[in-house]
Short mmCIF file of C-alpha atoms in Angstrom, two decimals:
data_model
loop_
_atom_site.label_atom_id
_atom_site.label_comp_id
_atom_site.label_asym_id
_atom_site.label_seq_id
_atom_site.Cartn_x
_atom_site.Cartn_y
_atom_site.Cartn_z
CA UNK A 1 -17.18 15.38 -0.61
CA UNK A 2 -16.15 13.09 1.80
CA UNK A 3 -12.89 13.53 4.05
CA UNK A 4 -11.31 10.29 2.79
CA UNK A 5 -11.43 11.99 -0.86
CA UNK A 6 -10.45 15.28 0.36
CA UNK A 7 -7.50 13.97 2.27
CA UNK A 8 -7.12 11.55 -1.14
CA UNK A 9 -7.03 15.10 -3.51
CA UNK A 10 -4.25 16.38 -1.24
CA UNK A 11 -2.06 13.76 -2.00
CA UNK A 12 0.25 13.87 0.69
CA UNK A 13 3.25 11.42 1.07
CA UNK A 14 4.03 9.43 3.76
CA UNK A 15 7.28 11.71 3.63
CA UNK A 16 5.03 14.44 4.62
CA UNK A 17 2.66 12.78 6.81
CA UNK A 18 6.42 11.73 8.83
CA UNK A 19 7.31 15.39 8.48
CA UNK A 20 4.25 16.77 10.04
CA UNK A 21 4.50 14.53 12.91
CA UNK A 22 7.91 14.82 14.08
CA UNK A 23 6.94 18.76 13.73
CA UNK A 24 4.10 18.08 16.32
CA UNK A 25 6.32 16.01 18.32
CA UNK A 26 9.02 18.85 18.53
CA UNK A 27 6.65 21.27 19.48
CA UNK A 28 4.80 18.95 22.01
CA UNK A 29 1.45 19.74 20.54
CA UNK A 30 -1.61 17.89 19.18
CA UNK A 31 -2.96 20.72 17.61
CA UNK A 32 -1.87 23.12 14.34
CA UNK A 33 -2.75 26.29 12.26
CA UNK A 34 -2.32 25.30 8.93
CA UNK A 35 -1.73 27.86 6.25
CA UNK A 36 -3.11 27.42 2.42
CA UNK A 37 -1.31 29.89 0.17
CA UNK A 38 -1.26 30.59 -3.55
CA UNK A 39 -0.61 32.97 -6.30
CA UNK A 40 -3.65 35.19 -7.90
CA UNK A 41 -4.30 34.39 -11.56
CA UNK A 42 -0.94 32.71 -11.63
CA UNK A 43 -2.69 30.19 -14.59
CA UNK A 44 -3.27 33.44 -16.46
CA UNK A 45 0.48 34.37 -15.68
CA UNK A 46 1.84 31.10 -17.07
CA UNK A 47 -0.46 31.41 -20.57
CA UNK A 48 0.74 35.11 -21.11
CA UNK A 49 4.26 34.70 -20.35
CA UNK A 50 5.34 30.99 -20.52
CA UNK A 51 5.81 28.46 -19.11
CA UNK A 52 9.88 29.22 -18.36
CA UNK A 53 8.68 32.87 -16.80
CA UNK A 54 6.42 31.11 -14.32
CA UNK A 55 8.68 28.20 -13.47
CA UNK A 56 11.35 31.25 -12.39
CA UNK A 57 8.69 33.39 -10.67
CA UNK A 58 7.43 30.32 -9.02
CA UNK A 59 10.99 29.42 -8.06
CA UNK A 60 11.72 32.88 -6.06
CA UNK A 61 7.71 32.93 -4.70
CA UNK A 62 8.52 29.22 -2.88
CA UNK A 63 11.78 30.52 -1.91
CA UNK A 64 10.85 33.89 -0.21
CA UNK A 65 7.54 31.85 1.64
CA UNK A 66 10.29 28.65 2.78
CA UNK A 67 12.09 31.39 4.40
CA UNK A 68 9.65 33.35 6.33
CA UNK A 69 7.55 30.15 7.13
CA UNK A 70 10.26 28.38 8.34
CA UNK A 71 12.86 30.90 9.78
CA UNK A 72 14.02 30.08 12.99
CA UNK A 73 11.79 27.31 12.78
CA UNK A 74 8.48 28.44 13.64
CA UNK A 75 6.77 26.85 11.24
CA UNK A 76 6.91 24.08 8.27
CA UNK A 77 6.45 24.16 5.05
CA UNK A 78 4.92 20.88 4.30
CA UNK A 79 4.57 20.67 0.69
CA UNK A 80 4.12 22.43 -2.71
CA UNK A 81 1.56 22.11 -5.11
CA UNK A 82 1.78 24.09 -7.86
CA UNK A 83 2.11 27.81 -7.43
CA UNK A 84 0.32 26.84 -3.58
CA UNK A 85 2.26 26.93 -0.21
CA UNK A 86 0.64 24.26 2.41
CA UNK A 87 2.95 24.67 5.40
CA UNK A 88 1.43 24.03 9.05
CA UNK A 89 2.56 26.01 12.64
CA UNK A 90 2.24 25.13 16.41
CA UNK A 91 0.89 28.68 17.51
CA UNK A 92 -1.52 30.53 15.59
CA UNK A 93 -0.06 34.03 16.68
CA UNK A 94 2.94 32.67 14.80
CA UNK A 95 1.21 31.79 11.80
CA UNK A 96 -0.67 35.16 11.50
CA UNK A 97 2.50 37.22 11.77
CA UNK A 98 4.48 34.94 9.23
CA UNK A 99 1.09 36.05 7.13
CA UNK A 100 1.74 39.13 7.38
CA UNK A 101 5.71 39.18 6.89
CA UNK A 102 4.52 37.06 3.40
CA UNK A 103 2.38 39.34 2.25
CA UNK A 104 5.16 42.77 3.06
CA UNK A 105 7.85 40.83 1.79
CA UNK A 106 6.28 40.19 -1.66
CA UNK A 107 5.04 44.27 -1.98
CA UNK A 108 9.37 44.87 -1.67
CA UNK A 109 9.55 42.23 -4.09
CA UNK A 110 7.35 43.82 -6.27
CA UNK A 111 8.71 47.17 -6.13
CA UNK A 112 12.78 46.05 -6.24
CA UNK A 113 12.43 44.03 -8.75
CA UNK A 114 11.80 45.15 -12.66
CA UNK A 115 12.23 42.09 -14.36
CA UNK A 116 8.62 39.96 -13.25
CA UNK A 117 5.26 41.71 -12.75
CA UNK A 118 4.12 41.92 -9.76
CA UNK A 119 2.33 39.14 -8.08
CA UNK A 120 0.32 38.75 -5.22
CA UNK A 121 -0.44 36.04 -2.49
CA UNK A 122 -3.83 34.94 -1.27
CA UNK A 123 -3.52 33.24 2.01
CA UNK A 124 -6.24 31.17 4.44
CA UNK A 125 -5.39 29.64 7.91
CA UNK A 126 -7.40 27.30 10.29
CA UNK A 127 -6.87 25.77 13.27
CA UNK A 128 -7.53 22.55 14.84
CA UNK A 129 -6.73 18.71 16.72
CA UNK A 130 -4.98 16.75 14.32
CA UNK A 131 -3.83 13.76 16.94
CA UNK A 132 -5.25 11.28 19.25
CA UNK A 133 -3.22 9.47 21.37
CA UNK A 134 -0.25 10.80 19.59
CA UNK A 135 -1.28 9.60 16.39
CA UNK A 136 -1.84 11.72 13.75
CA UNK A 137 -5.28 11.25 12.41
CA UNK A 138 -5.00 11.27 8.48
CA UNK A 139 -8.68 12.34 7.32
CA UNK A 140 -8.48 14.99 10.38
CA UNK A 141 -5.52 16.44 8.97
CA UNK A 142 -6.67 16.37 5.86
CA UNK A 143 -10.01 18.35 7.25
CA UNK A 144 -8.45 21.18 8.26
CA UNK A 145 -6.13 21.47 5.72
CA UNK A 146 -9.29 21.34 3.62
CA UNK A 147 -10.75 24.11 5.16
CA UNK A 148 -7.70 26.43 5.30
CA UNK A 149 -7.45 26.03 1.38
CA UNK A 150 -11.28 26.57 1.02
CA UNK A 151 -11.33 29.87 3.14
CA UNK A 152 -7.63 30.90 1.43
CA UNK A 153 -9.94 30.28 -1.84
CA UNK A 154 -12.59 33.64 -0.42
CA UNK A 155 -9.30 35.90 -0.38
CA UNK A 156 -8.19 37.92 -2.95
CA UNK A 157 -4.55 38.86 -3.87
CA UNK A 158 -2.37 40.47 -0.65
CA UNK A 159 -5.48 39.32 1.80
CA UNK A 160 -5.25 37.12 4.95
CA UNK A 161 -8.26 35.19 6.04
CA UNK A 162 -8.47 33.14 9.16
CA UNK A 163 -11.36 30.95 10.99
CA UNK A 164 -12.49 31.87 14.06
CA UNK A 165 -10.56 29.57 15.79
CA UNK A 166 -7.23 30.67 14.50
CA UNK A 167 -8.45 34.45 15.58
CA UNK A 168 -9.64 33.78 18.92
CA UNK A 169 -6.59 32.15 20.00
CA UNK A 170 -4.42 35.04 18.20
CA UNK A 171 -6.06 38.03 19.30
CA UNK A 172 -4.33 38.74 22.11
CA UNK A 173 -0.90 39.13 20.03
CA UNK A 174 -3.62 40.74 17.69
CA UNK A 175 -3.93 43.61 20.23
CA UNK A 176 -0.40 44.33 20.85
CA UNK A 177 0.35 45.26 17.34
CA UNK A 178 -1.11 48.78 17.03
CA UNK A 179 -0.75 49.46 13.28
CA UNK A 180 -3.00 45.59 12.81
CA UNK A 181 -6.48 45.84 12.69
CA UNK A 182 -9.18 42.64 12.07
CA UNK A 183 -12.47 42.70 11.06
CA UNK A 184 -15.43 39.98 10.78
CA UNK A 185 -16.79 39.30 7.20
CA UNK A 186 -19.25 37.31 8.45
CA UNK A 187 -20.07 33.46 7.89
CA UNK A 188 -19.83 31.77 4.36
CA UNK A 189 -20.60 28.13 3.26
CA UNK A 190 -17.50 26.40 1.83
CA UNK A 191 -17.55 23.47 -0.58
CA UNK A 192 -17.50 20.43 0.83
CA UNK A 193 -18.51 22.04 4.53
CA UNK A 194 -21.75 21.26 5.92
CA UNK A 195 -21.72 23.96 8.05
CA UNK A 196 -20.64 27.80 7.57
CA UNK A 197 -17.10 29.15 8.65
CA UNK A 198 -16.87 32.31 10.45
CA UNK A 199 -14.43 34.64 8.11
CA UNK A 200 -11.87 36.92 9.75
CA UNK A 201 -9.34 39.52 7.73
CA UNK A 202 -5.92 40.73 9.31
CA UNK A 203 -4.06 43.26 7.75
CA UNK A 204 -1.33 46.30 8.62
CA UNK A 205 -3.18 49.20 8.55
CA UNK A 206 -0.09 51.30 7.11
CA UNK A 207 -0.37 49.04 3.78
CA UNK A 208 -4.43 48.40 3.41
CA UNK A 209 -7.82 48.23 4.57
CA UNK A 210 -10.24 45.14 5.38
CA UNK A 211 -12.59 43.97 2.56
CA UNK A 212 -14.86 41.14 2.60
CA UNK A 213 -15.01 38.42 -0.07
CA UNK A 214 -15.60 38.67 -3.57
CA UNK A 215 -16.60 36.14 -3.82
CA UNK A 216 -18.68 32.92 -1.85
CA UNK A 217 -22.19 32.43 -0.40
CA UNK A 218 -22.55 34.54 2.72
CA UNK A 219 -24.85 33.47 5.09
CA UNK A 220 -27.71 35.69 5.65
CA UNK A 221 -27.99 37.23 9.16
CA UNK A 222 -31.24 35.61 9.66
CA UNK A 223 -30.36 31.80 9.86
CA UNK A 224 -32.52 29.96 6.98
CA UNK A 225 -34.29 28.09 9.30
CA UNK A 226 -36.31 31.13 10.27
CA UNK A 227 -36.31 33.66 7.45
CA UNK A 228 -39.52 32.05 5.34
CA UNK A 229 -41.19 31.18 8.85
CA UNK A 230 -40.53 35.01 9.96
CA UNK A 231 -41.80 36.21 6.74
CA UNK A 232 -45.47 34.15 7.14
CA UNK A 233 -45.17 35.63 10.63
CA UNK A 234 -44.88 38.82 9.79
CA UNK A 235 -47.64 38.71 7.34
CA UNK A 236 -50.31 37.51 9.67
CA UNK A 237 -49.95 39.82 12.50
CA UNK A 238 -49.53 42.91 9.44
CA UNK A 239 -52.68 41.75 8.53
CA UNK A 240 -54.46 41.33 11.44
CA UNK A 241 -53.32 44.13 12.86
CA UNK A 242 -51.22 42.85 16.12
CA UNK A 243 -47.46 44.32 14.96
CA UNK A 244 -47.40 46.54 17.39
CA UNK A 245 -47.85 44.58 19.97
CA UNK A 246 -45.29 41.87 19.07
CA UNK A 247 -42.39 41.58 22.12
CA UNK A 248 -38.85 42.08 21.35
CA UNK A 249 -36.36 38.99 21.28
CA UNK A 250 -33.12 39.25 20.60
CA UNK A 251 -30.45 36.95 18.97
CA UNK A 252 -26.71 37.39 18.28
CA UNK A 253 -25.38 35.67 15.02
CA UNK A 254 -22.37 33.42 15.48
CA UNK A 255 -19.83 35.78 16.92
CA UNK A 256 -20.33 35.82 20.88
CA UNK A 257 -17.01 37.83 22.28
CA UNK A 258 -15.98 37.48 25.96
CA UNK A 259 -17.58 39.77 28.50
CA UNK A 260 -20.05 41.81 25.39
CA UNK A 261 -21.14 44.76 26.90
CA UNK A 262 -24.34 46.61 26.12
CA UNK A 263 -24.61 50.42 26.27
CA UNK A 264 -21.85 50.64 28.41
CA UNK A 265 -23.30 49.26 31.85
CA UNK A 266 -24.20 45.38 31.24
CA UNK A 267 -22.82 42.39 30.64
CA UNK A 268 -25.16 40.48 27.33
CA UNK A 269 -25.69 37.33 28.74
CA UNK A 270 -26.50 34.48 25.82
CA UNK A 271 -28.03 31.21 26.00
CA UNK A 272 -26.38 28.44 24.20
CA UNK A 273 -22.56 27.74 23.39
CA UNK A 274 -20.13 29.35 20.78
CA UNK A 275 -20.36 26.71 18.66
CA UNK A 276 -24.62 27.33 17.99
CA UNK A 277 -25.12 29.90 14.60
CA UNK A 278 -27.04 31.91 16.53
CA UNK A 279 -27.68 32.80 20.72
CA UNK A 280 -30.49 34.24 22.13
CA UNK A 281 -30.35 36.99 24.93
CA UNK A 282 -30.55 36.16 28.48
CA UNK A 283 -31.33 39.53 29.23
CA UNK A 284 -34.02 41.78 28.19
CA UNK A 285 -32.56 44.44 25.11
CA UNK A 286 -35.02 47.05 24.43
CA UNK A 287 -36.01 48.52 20.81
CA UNK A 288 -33.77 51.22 19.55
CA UNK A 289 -30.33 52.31 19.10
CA UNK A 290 -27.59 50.50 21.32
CA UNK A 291 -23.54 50.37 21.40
CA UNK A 292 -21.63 47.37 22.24
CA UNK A 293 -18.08 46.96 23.31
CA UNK A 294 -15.97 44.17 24.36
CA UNK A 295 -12.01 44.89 25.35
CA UNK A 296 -9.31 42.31 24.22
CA UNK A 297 -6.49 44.59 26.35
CA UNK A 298 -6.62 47.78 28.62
CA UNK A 299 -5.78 50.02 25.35
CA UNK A 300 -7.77 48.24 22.74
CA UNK A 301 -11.15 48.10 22.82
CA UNK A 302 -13.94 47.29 20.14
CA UNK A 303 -17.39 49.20 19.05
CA UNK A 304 -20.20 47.95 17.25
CA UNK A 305 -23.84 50.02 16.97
CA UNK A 306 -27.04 47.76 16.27
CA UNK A 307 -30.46 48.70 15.83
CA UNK A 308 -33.10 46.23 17.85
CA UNK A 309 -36.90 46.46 16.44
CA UNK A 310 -39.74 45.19 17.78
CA UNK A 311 -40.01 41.14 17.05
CA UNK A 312 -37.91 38.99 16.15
CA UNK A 313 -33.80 40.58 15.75
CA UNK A 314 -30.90 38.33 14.52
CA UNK A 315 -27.68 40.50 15.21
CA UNK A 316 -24.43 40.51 13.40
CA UNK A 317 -21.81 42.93 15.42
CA UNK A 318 -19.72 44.69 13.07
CA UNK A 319 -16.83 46.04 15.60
CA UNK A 320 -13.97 48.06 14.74
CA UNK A 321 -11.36 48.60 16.92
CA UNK A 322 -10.51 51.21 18.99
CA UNK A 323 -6.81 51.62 20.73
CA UNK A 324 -6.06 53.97 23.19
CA UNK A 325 -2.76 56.35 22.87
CA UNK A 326 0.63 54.73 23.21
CA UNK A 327 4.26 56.16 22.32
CA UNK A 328 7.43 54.85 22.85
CA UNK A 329 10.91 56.85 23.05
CA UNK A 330 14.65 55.33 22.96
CA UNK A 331 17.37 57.45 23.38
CA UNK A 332 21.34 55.43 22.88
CA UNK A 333 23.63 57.29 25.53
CA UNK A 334 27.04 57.77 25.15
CA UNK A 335 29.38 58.18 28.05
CA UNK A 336 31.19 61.38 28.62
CA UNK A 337 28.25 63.00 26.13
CA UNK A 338 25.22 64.87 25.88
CA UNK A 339 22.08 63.84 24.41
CA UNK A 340 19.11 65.92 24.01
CA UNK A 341 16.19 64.82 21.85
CA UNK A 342 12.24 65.40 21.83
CA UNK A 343 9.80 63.14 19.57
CA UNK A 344 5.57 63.73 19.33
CA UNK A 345 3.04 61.71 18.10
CA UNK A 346 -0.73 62.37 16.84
CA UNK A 347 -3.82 60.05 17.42
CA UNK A 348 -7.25 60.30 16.46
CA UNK A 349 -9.53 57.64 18.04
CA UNK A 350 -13.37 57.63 19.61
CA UNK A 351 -15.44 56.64 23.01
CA UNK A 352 -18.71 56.61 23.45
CA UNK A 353 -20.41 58.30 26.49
CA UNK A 354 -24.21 57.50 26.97
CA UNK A 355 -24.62 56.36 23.60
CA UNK A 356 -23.47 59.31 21.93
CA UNK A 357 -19.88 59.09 19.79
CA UNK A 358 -17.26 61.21 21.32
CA UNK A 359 -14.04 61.79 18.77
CA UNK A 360 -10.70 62.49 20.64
CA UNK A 361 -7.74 64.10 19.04
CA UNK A 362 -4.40 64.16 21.48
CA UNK A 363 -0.63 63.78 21.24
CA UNK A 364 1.87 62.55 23.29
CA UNK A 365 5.59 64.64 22.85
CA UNK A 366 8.59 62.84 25.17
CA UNK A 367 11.37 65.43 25.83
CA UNK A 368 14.37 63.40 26.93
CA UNK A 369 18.08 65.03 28.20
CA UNK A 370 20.87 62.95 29.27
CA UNK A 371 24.27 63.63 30.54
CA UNK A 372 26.81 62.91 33.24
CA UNK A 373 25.98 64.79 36.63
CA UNK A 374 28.38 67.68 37.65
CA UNK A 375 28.39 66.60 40.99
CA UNK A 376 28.77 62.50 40.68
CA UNK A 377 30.77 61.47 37.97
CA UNK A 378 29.50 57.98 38.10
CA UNK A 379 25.75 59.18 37.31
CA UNK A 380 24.31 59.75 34.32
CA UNK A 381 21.63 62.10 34.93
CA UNK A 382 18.16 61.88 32.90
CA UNK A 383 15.47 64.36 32.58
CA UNK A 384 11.80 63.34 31.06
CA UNK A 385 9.41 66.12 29.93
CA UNK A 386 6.35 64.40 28.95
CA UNK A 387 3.49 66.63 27.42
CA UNK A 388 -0.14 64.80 26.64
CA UNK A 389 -3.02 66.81 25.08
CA UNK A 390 -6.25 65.36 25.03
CA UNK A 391 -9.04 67.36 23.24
CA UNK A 392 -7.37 70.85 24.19
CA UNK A 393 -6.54 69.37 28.27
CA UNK A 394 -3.05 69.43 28.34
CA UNK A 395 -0.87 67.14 30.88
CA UNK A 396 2.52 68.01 31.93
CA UNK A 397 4.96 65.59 34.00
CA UNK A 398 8.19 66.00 34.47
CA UNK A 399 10.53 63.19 35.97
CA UNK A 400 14.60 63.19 36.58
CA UNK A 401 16.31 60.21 37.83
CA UNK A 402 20.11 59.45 38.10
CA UNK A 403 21.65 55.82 36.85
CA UNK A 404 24.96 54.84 38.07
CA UNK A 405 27.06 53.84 35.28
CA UNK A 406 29.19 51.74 37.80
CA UNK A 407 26.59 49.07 37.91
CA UNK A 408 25.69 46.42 35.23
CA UNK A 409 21.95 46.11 36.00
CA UNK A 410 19.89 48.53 34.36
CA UNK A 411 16.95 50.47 36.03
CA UNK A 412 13.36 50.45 35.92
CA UNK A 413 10.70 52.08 36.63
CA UNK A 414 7.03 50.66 36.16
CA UNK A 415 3.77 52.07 35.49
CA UNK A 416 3.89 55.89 37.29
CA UNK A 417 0.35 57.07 37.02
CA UNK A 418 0.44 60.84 34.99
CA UNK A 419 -3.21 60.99 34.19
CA UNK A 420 -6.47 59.41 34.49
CA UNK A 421 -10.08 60.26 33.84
CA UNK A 422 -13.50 57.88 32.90
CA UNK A 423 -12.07 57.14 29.70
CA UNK A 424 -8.04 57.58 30.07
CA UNK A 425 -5.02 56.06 32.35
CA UNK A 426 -2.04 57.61 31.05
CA UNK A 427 0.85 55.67 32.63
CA UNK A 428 4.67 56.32 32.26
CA UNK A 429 7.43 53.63 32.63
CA UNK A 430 11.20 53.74 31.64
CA UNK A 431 14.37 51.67 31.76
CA UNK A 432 17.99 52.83 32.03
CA UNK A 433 21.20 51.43 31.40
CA UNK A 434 24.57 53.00 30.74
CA UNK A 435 23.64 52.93 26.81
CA UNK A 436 19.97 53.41 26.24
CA UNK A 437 17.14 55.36 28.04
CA UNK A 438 13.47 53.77 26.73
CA UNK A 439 10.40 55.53 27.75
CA UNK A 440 6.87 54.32 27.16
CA UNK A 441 3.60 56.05 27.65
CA UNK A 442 0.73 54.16 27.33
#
């Protein structure tokens, strides 16, 4: 399918097309994340309760996405079709969390409301350059609007699927959420798309759990190019005998994070540019069982184990995330009062030393006790007990600081080392005004 007839299909106005770019103009961009929505099996909905059920369920659906999408302004809902939700954003970090706020509002709409069954939303984003010159270019537009519906079309109800691009330029905001977790489903060919789209899942971990598609032709981890040549390969040196001998090459598959480390100590070096299916390694990976890592912040790092065998290895990471201990404590003060309270928090997370998988269990508890000072009237005296266990090594710090209630500014105090080892760097930092003490260890 050509883009002329895919940007034809979409049918969008001149209205629209105006909409979009005074959007674009606002937001002093040339490039959007454009979201695809729609509701699963609403088709079946509409035959099994009729047509005036659906036309009121779709009613309340387009109202509760309009809202999110476009509160504050963030984003803009650029047309319906059907029971679908095309709407386009300016930053993708935006666009992921309005995802996410789509998909938690419609679970309370589910469970609040008795009379409708409950429904769920299948969404797809993808990001790209949609004007020259500040002109919007139609069958670009159309493109990636294309593609956002055709990856939304992998998803099943309640998932989010992005492209790579949309991920790599989110993942920082990714990383500062600590309930969110992403994974990488691999690549799958879409209609209509020559080439195959890397598939990424975001979800809150308090609600669900990553799961690839159904659905959709995955592309194997040995590009096609080189699977029936590897095979006849294969055969001949089996047969005559040489396997043993082959040397090792390794390749990595279409994902190629920023600074990929290998077995904790180097830096995988690949030929090529991200854009290639697959890179070959610049530096020499021997056979057997290695761990890499790559860190998107100082608390979150991800893990992936691969096997390398001699010949010929085509390598598709699987990472999962691992995040690092952080807990947060705000206390509201009243003057003339006394406030005493203590909160803890569990975490169970994993490092690996040498190759071998090292599980961590620790807690954090923050002990906080406020009141005027006897001596100073004006000071409101604070006392911090924070207790850290890691694996059975417990930390104790204790801190006390004074803020005078006479002033307007409040006080803070940044990044106080309390512990650090190979693995750890517990830091404490804390604000005070005459209202609220806020303590963070991270």
């Amino acid at each position: 399918m050509s883009t002329d007839n895919e940007f034809e299909e979409l049918d969008i106005s001149s209205n629209e097309i105006q909409n979009v770019r005074k959007y674009l103009e606002k937001r002093n961009t040339a490039v959007i994340t454009t979201m695809f929505t729609d509701i699963k099996d609403f088709t079946l909905i509409t035959e099994e309760k009729g047509e005036e059920y659906s036309i009121k369920l779709r009613k309340i659906h387009d109202e509760i996405l309009q809202g999110i999408i476009e509160e504050n302004n963030i984003g803009l809902v650029v047309k319906f079709i059907g029971d679908a939700v095309m709407a386009i954003f300016s930053e993708p970090s935006a666009a992921v969390e309005r995802a996410l706020m789509i998909q938690q509002q419609i679970k309370e709409f589910n469970q609040s409301n008795d009379e409708f069954e409950n429904i769920a939303i299948r969404i797809g984003l993808h990001m790209g350059q949609v004007t020259i010159d500040d002109h919007i270019q139609a069958d670009v537009f159309g493109r990636h609007v294309n593609r956002a519906s055709r990856i939304e079309s992998l998803a099943d109800g309640g998932q989010i699927y992005l492209s790579y691009s949309v991920f790599d330029s989110a993942k920082g905001w990714l990383a500062s959420n600590d309930s969110l977790i992403w994974k990488l489903h691999g690549n799958y060919f879409l209609k209509g798309i020559q080439n195959p789209i890397e598939i990424y899942e975001v979800v809150d971990s308090n609600y669900a759990q990553p799961a690839p598609p159904k659905k959709g032709d995955k592309q194997r981890s040995i590009p096609k190019a080189f699977s029936s040549v590897l095979l006849i390969i294969t055969g001949i040196l089996l047969a005559f005998g040489y396997f043993m001998y082959q040397s090792t090459e390794v390749s990595f598959v279409r994902f190629y994070p920023d600074r990929m480390m290998i077995d904790g100590k180097q830096l995988v070096v690949l030929e090529g540019s991200k854009s290639d299916d697959s890179r070959k390694s610049l530096i020499d990976i021997p056979t057997g069982h290695h761990v890499l890592h790559y860190d998107v912040s100082a608390a979150t790092r991800y893990y992936s184990e691969v096997d390398v065998e001699r010949g010929k290895n085509f390598l598709e990471p699987m990472f999962e995330a691992v995040r690092l201990p952080s807990f947060n404590h705000r206390q509201g003060i009243e003057e003339g009062s006394k406030h005493s309270s203590s909160k803890t928090k569990s975490f169970k997370y994993y490092h690996f030393i040498d190759g071998k998988k090292i599980d961590y269990k620790s807690s954090i508890t923050l002990d906080l006790n406020s009141q005027l000072s006897e001596t100073n009237p004006d000071n409101v005296k604070h006392e911090i007990k924070i207790v850290i266990d890691v694996n059975g090594t417990v930390i104790t710090k204790s801190i006390s600081d004074f803020y005078d209630i006479s002033k307007s500014s409040s006080k803070r105090i940044k990044d106080e080392i309390i512990f650090e080892d190979d693995f750890h760097d517990y830091v404490v930092s804390y604000y005070l005004t005459r209202t609220v003490a806020d303590i963070s260890v991270r």
